[in-house]
Coordinates of C-alpha atoms and ligand atoms in Angstrom, one line a residue:
Chain Q
M67 CA 21.7 -18.0 -29.5
S68 CA 21.9 -19.4 -26.1
N69 CA 18.6 -20.9 -24.8
K70 CA 19.7 -20.0 -21.2
R71 CA 16.6 -19.3 -19.0
K72 CA 16.6 -15.7 -17.4
A73 CA 15.4 -14.7 -14.1
V74 CA 15.0 -11.2 -12.6
A75 CA 15.9 -10.9 -8.9
L76 CA 14.6 -8.4 -6.6
I77 CA 17.7 -7.0 -4.9
S78 CA 17.4 -5.1 -1.8
G79 CA 21.0 -5.2 -0.9
G80 CA 20.5 -7.6 2.1
L81 CA 22.0 -11.0 2.5
D82 CA 18.7 -12.9 1.6
S83 CA 18.5 -11.4 -1.9
L84 CA 22.0 -11.9 -2.6
L85 CA 21.8 -15.6 -1.7
A86 CA 18.6 -16.1 -3.5
A87 CA 20.2 -14.8 -6.8
K88 CA 23.4 -16.8 -6.3
V89 CA 21.4 -20.0 -5.7
I90 CA 19.6 -19.7 -9.0
Q91 CA 22.9 -18.5 -10.9
E92 CA 24.5 -21.7 -9.7
Q93 CA 21.9 -23.7 -11.5
G94 CA 22.9 -22.2 -14.8
V95 CA 20.3 -19.5 -15.0
H96 CA 21.1 -16.0 -16.2
V97 CA 20.1 -13.6 -13.5
E98 CA 19.9 -9.8 -13.6
G99 CA 18.8 -7.7 -10.5
I100 CA 16.2 -5.0 -10.1
N101 CA 16.0 -2.6 -7.2
F102 CA 13.2 -0.2 -6.8
F103 CA 13.8 3.4 -5.4
T104 CA 10.6 4.6 -3.6
G105 CA 12.2 7.6 -2.1
F106 CA 12.1 6.0 1.4
C107 CA 15.0 3.6 1.0
V108 CA 17.6 3.9 3.6
E109 CA 20.6 3.6 1.3
G110 CA 23.1 6.3 1.9
H111 CA 21.0 9.3 2.3
T112 CA 21.8 10.2 5.8
H113 CA 25.3 9.5 5.3
A114 CA 25.5 11.7 2.4
I115 CA 23.8 14.6 4.4
R116 CA 25.3 14.3 7.7
K117 CA 29.0 15.3 8.2
K118 CA 29.5 13.0 11.2
D119 CA 28.8 9.9 9.3
K120 CA 31.2 10.8 6.5
A121 CA 34.2 8.9 7.9
K122 CA 32.3 5.5 7.7
P123 CA 32.7 3.9 4.2
K124 CA 29.4 4.2 2.4
R125 CA 28.2 2.0 -0.4
N126 CA 25.0 1.1 -2.1
N127 CA 24.3 -2.4 -0.9
A128 CA 22.3 -3.4 -4.0
L129 CA 25.1 -2.2 -6.3
W130 CA 27.5 -4.2 -4.0
V131 CA 25.4 -7.4 -4.3
A132 CA 25.3 -7.0 -8.0
E133 CA 29.1 -6.7 -8.2
Q134 CA 29.5 -9.7 -6.0
L135 CA 27.3 -11.6 -8.2
N136 CA 28.8 -10.3 -11.5
M137 CA 25.3 -9.5 -12.6
K138 CA 23.7 -6.4 -14.2
L139 CA 21.3 -4.3 -11.8
H140 CA 18.6 -2.2 -13.0
I141 CA 17.5 0.6 -10.5
I142 CA 14.0 1.8 -11.2
D143 CA 12.4 5.1 -10.0
V144 CA 9.2 4.4 -8.6
I145 CA 8.7 7.3 -6.5
D146 CA 5.4 8.7 -7.9
E147 CA 3.7 5.0 -8.3
Y148 CA 4.7 4.2 -4.9
K149 CA 2.4 7.0 -3.5
S150 CA -0.7 5.0 -4.1
V151 CA 0.9 2.0 -2.3
L152 CA 1.5 4.2 0.8
F153 CA -1.6 6.2 0.7
N154 CA -4.2 3.5 1.1
P155 CA -2.6 0.0 1.5
K156 CA -5.1 -2.8 1.1
H157 CA -3.4 -4.9 3.7
G158 CA -2.7 -2.0 6.1
Y159 CA 0.4 -0.8 7.7
G160 CA 3.0 -2.6 9.9
A161 CA 4.3 -1.5 13.3
N162 CA 4.9 2.0 11.8
M163 CA 4.0 3.4 8.4
N164 CA 5.5 0.5 6.4
P165 CA 2.9 -1.1 4.2
C166 CA 5.3 -4.2 3.7
L167 CA 2.6 -6.7 2.2
D168 CA 1.3 -4.1 -0.4
C169 CA 4.9 -2.9 -1.0
K170 CA 6.0 -6.6 -1.8
V171 CA 2.9 -7.0 -4.1
F172 CA 3.5 -3.8 -5.9
M173 CA 7.4 -4.7 -6.3
V174 CA 6.8 -8.1 -7.7
S175 CA 4.1 -6.8 -10.0
K176 CA 6.6 -4.3 -11.3
A177 CA 9.2 -7.0 -11.6
K178 CA 6.9 -9.1 -13.6
Q179 CA 6.1 -6.2 -15.9
W180 CA 9.8 -5.6 -16.5
A181 CA 10.4 -9.2 -17.1
E182 CA 7.7 -9.3 -19.7
E183 CA 9.2 -6.2 -21.4
N184 CA 12.8 -7.6 -21.4
G185 CA 12.3 -11.3 -22.1
F186 CA 12.8 -12.9 -18.8
D187 CA 11.2 -16.0 -17.8
F188 CA 10.7 -15.8 -14.0
I189 CA 11.2 -13.7 -10.9
I190 CA 13.0 -14.5 -7.8
T191 CA 13.0 -12.9 -4.3
G192 CA 15.0 -13.6 -1.2
E193 CA 11.8 -14.0 1.0
V194 CA 11.9 -16.6 3.8
V195 CA 8.8 -18.0 5.3
G196 CA 8.3 -16.7 8.9
Q197 CA 11.1 -14.2 8.5
R198 CA 9.0 -11.0 8.9
P199 CA 5.8 -10.5 10.8
M200 CA 3.9 -8.9 7.9
S201 CA 5.2 -9.8 4.4
Q202 CA 6.9 -13.1 5.0
R203 CA 4.3 -15.4 6.6
K204 CA 3.3 -18.6 5.3
D205 CA -0.2 -17.3 4.7
T206 CA 0.9 -14.0 3.0
M207 CA 3.4 -15.4 0.6
P208 CA 0.7 -16.7 -1.7
V209 CA -1.1 -13.4 -1.5
I210 CA 2.1 -11.7 -2.9
S211 CA 2.3 -14.4 -5.7
R212 CA -1.5 -14.0 -6.5
E213 CA -2.0 -10.1 -6.2
S214 CA 1.1 -9.3 -8.0
G215 CA -0.2 -11.4 -11.0
A216 CA 3.2 -13.2 -11.0
D217 CA 1.6 -16.5 -9.6
D218 CA 3.8 -19.4 -10.1
L219 CA 6.5 -17.5 -12.0
L220 CA 7.5 -16.1 -8.5
M221 CA 10.1 -18.2 -6.9
R222 CA 11.6 -17.9 -3.4
P223 CA 14.8 -20.2 -3.7
L224 CA 15.6 -19.8 0.0
C225 CA 12.3 -21.5 1.1
A226 CA 10.8 -22.9 -2.1
K227 CA 10.8 -26.5 -0.6
N228 CA 8.2 -25.1 2.1
L229 CA 6.1 -23.7 -0.8
P230 CA 4.2 -25.2 -3.7
E231 CA 6.2 -26.1 -6.8
T232 CA 6.5 -23.2 -9.3
L233 CA 6.6 -23.1 -12.8
P234 CA 10.4 -23.0 -13.4
E235 CA 10.6 -26.1 -11.0
R236 CA 8.1 -28.0 -13.0
E237 CA 9.5 -27.1 -16.4
G238 CA 12.9 -28.2 -15.2
W239 CA 14.6 -24.9 -15.6
V240 CA 15.5 -25.1 -11.9
N241 CA 16.0 -28.2 -9.8
R242 CA 13.9 -28.1 -6.7
D243 CA 16.1 -30.5 -5.0
E244 CA 18.9 -27.7 -5.0
L245 CA 16.9 -25.2 -3.5
F246 CA 16.3 -24.5 0.3
D247 CA 13.7 -25.0 3.1
F248 CA 14.8 -22.1 5.3
S249 CA 11.9 -20.7 7.7
G250 CA 11.5 -18.5 10.7
R251 CA 13.3 -15.7 12.2
T252 CA 16.9 -17.4 12.6
R253 CA 19.5 -16.1 10.4
K254 CA 21.8 -19.1 10.9
P255 CA 21.1 -21.0 7.7
Q256 CA 21.7 -17.9 5.7
M257 CA 25.0 -17.1 7.3
A258 CA 26.1 -20.8 6.9
L259 CA 25.3 -20.5 3.1
A260 CA 27.0 -17.2 2.8
E261 CA 30.0 -18.9 4.4
Q262 CA 29.9 -21.7 2.0
Y263 CA 29.7 -19.2 -1.0
G264 CA 32.5 -17.1 0.4
F265 CA 30.4 -13.9 1.0
K266 CA 31.9 -11.5 3.6
D267 CA 31.0 -8.2 4.5
Y268 CA 27.4 -8.3 3.5
A269 CA 24.8 -6.0 4.7
T270 CA 22.7 -6.8 7.8
P271 CA 20.1 -4.2 8.2
A272 CA 18.1 -4.3 11.4
G273 CA 14.4 -3.6 10.9
G274 CA 13.4 -3.2 7.3
C275 CA 14.9 -1.8 4.1
C276 CA 13.3 1.7 4.2
F277 CA 12.5 4.6 6.5
L278 CA 8.9 3.7 6.9
T279 CA 9.8 1.1 9.5
D280 CA 11.4 3.7 11.5
K281 CA 9.2 4.9 14.3
S282 CA 10.3 8.7 14.5
Y283 CA 10.5 9.0 10.7
S284 CA 6.8 7.6 10.5
E285 CA 5.6 10.1 13.2
K286 CA 7.2 13.0 11.0
L287 CA 5.2 11.6 7.9
V288 CA 2.0 11.5 9.8
D289 CA 2.4 14.8 11.2
L290 CA 3.2 16.2 7.7
W291 CA 0.0 14.6 6.3
K292 CA -2.1 15.7 9.2
Y293 CA -1.2 19.4 8.9
R294 CA -1.4 19.5 5.1
G295 CA -4.9 18.1 5.4
S296 CA -4.1 15.4 2.8
K297 CA -1.7 12.4 2.3
E298 CA 0.3 14.2 -0.3
Y299 CA 4.1 14.4 -0.8
E300 CA 6.7 15.2 -3.1
L301 CA 10.2 13.8 -3.0
D302 CA 11.6 16.9 -1.4
D303 CA 9.1 16.6 1.4
I304 CA 10.1 13.1 2.3
M305 CA 13.8 13.9 2.0
L306 CA 13.5 16.7 4.3
L307 CA 11.8 14.4 6.9
K308 CA 15.3 12.6 7.1
V309 CA 16.9 15.8 8.0
G310 CA 17.2 18.1 11.1
R311 CA 15.1 18.6 14.2
H312 CA 11.4 19.1 13.3
I313 CA 9.6 21.5 15.9
R314 CA 6.0 22.5 15.4
P315 CA 5.2 25.3 17.9
G316 CA 1.9 26.0 16.1
G317 CA -0.6 24.4 13.8
D318 CA 0.4 26.0 10.5
Y319 CA 4.3 25.9 10.5
K320 CA 7.2 23.7 11.4
L321 CA 10.7 24.5 11.8
I322 CA 13.5 22.3 10.4
V323 CA 16.5 23.1 12.3
A324 CA 19.9 21.6 11.0
R325 CA 21.7 19.7 13.6
E326 CA 25.2 20.1 12.2
E327 CA 27.2 21.6 9.4
G328 CA 26.4 18.8 6.8
E329 CA 22.6 19.2 7.3
S330 CA 23.0 22.9 7.1
R331 CA 24.6 22.5 3.7
F332 CA 22.0 20.1 2.6
L333 CA 19.2 22.6 3.5
Q334 CA 20.9 25.3 1.7
G335 CA 19.7 23.7 -1.6
Y336 CA 16.2 24.3 -0.4
K337 CA 16.3 28.1 0.5
K338 CA 14.7 29.3 -2.7
G339 CA 11.3 27.6 -2.0
F340 CA 11.2 28.3 1.8
T341 CA 11.1 31.0 4.4
W342 CA 14.5 30.5 6.1
L343 CA 16.2 31.8 9.2
Q344 CA 20.0 32.1 10.1
V345 CA 21.6 33.4 13.2
M346 CA 24.1 36.2 12.2
S347 CA 25.7 37.2 15.5
H348 CA 26.8 33.8 16.5
G349 CA 27.4 30.3 14.8
G350 CA 24.1 28.5 14.2
P351 CA 22.2 26.2 12.0
L352 CA 20.2 27.0 9.0
T353 CA 16.5 26.6 9.6
L354 CA 13.6 26.2 7.1
V355 CA 10.1 27.0 7.8
E356 CA 7.8 24.5 6.4
G357 CA 4.0 25.6 6.1
K358 CA 2.5 29.1 6.5
I359 CA 4.0 31.2 9.3
K360 CA 2.4 34.7 9.9
E361 CA 4.5 37.9 9.8
E362 CA 3.8 38.3 13.7
E363 CA 5.1 34.9 14.4
L364 CA 8.6 35.4 12.9
P365 CA 10.2 37.0 16.0
F366 CA 9.1 34.2 18.0
A367 CA 10.5 31.8 15.5
A368 CA 13.8 33.7 15.6
S369 CA 14.0 33.3 19.2
L370 CA 13.5 29.6 19.1
V371 CA 16.2 29.3 16.3
A372 CA 18.5 31.5 18.5
R373 CA 18.1 28.7 21.1
F374 CA 20.0 26.3 18.8
S375 CA 22.8 28.6 18.0
Q376 CA 26.1 29.3 19.9
G377 CA 24.4 32.4 21.4
R378 CA 21.9 30.4 23.3
D379 CA 23.1 31.8 26.6
A380 CA 23.5 35.5 25.3
D381 CA 21.2 38.3 25.9
K382 CA 20.8 39.2 22.4
V383 CA 21.2 37.2 19.2
T384 CA 20.7 38.6 15.7
V385 CA 18.6 36.4 13.2
K386 CA 18.1 37.2 9.5
C387 CA 14.9 35.9 8.1
V388 CA 14.2 35.7 4.4
R389 CA 10.7 35.4 3.2
D390 CA 9.5 35.7 -0.5
G391 CA 12.9 37.2 -1.1
E392 CA 12.5 39.9 1.5
E393 CA 15.1 40.1 4.3
T394 CA 14.2 41.1 8.0
I395 CA 16.8 41.4 10.8
F396 CA 15.5 40.5 14.3
D397 CA 17.4 41.1 17.6
V398 CA 16.0 38.5 20.1
K399 CA 16.6 36.9 23.3
P400 CA 17.0 33.0 22.9
L401 CA 13.9 31.1 24.2
P402 CA 15.1 29.2 27.4
P403 CA 14.9 25.4 26.9
Y404 CA 11.9 25.2 29.5
E405 CA 9.7 27.3 27.2
I406 CA 10.2 24.5 24.5
P407 CA 7.9 21.8 25.4
E408 CA 8.7 18.2 24.5
A409 CA 5.4 17.9 22.5
W410 CA 6.7 20.4 20.0
Y411 CA 9.3 18.1 18.8
V412 CA 7.8 16.1 15.9
Chain Y
M146 CA 30.2 10.0 -31.2
S147 CA 28.5 12.5 -29.1
K148 CA 29.3 14.2 -25.9
I149 CA 26.7 15.0 -23.4
S150 CA 26.4 16.6 -20.0
L151 CA 24.0 16.0 -17.1
D152 CA 23.7 18.2 -14.2
L153 CA 22.8 16.1 -11.1
R154 CA 23.7 18.5 -8.5
G155 CA 21.4 18.3 -5.3
L156 CA 20.3 14.9 -5.9
L157 CA 21.1 12.2 -3.5
C158 CA 22.2 8.5 -4.3
P159 CA 20.8 6.5 -5.9
L160 CA 19.1 9.1 -8.0
P161 CA 22.3 10.3 -9.8
V162 CA 22.7 6.6 -10.6
I163 CA 19.2 6.1 -11.9
R164 CA 19.5 9.4 -14.2
V165 CA 22.9 8.0 -15.5
Q166 CA 21.4 4.6 -16.2
D167 CA 18.3 6.2 -18.0
K168 CA 20.4 8.7 -19.9
I169 CA 22.9 5.8 -21.3
K170 CA 19.8 3.9 -22.6
T171 CA 19.2 6.6 -25.1
L172 CA 23.0 6.9 -26.0
E173 CA 25.3 4.9 -28.4
S174 CA 28.3 2.8 -27.7
G175 CA 31.2 5.2 -27.6
D176 CA 29.4 8.2 -26.5
Q177 CA 30.6 10.2 -23.6
L178 CA 28.5 11.5 -20.8
E179 CA 30.0 14.0 -18.3
V180 CA 28.1 14.2 -15.0
T181 CA 28.2 16.9 -12.3
C182 CA 27.0 15.8 -8.8
T183 CA 27.1 16.9 -5.1
D184 CA 26.5 13.6 -3.3
P185 CA 30.0 12.2 -2.7
G186 CA 28.5 8.7 -2.8
V187 CA 28.5 9.1 -6.6
M188 CA 32.4 8.7 -6.6
H189 CA 31.5 4.9 -5.4
D190 CA 28.2 4.3 -6.8
I191 CA 28.5 5.5 -10.5
P192 CA 31.8 3.7 -11.0
T193 CA 30.3 0.6 -9.4
W194 CA 27.3 0.9 -11.7
C195 CA 29.5 1.2 -14.6
R196 CA 31.5 -1.8 -14.0
I197 CA 28.6 -4.1 -13.5
N198 CA 26.9 -2.8 -16.7
G199 CA 29.8 -2.7 -19.0
H200 CA 30.6 1.1 -19.1
S201 CA 33.7 2.9 -18.3
V202 CA 34.7 5.8 -16.2
L203 CA 37.3 7.8 -18.3
S204 CA 38.0 10.3 -15.4
S205 CA 36.8 11.6 -12.3
S206 CA 37.5 14.9 -10.2
R207 CA 36.2 16.7 -7.0
S208 CA 36.3 20.2 -6.0
D209 CA 35.1 21.1 -2.5
Y210 CA 31.6 20.1 -2.7
E211 CA 31.2 19.0 -6.6
F212 CA 32.1 15.8 -8.2
V213 CA 32.6 15.5 -11.9
L214 CA 32.7 12.1 -13.7
N215 CA 33.4 11.4 -17.4
L216 CA 31.8 8.3 -18.6
Q217 CA 31.9 6.2 -21.8
V218 CA 29.1 4.1 -22.9
G219 CA 30.2 0.5 -23.5
G220 CA 29.2 -2.3 -26.0
A221 CA 25.9 -2.9 -27.6
D222 CA 24.4 -4.8 -24.7
R223 CA 23.8 -1.7 -22.6
G224 CA 22.6 -1.8 -19.1
Ligands
SF4_671 S1 10.3 -2.4 4.7 FE1 9.8 -0.6 3.4 S2 10.6 -1.3 1.4 FE2 10.7 -3.1 2.7 S3 8.8 -4.3 2.3 FE3 8.4 -2.9 4.0 S4 7.6 -1.0 3.2 FE4 8.6 -2.2 1.4

């Protein structure tokens, strides 16, 4: 049996984790990747839903990285466990609803648990000191090591020389001299290293790796919690926040209006559990009603939905509404745009 | 050798990949798994996942909005 040391690498799909794993592979360590699916990950979803994005080639970047490195990738569903990270992050949120520091602690601790269960010796990440304002600072990096319980089993090959020695370095499994001392927000050293290894066409995500760093997405999530009265969510809720226009004319309900054919088709899959509206007399998007809508509010919702149909300038538009399996037909005049205040858009 | 099917319609990537991965862990080398999906991303992601983890895609087909892949579980060291 080989006595090759084994490392598990947190793979986000970006350049840094690709390089970190490669640097350690180059030192003769067996590396496998691990990628966590929180439900908020950017990977592919909007491309899969929106028709206009279909022309662009779509790939899962974490899988792409694994293939470049000829290593296995384990994708772990952490949707439910992640809720506790997001509900009440000990270290707070970043610029939007992104709890990056707690998120990193959580992911490293999960990786540590996985490493123990699968006989791996240490954990690596692509973190770089000073790269991100919240989770990748000189003072927060030890917090991740400590609070995840990984301590000196956690190594960041791209900036290891700026950090205290870790166990794999002390034990000689990894040669510290061949690690790096990258720091700060510049991407130049990473790009040079990628060039040296011959990596091209790697992903360069702006912002972060998940929807929680997105302002408009975060506002929709906060709105959802506010009107539900609690920070609860299911996977379907957070998926629906990625789709359509969200319009809240009243406190108790919100309309999710598809913006194009691909979104309408995606929302079709949710018709069963929701009240929904569809313009019949003209082309128009499928609309789901999220929350509690009163019977007497339905004609108004129909006129709002009509506004987003091809009959927006017509005098009369026919809208079908299905609620608890019961169908009602409304003939309405579309709401003029000036009667839809900006503030209704979530 | 057993042949199993999995209905993954309505799931968006990477969930179909995760479901395939978790199912394959319970299967034996040589077993076949047929998956039906609606996210077109599976036509790319599932074959990639199979390649890096040592499994094979025996066939794949698509109709208007559905994608079917037939997979075969690889050797003993399964991903
Ligand atoms: S961007 Fe999202 S996934 Fe990445 S560390 Fe921050 S919260 Fe976690």
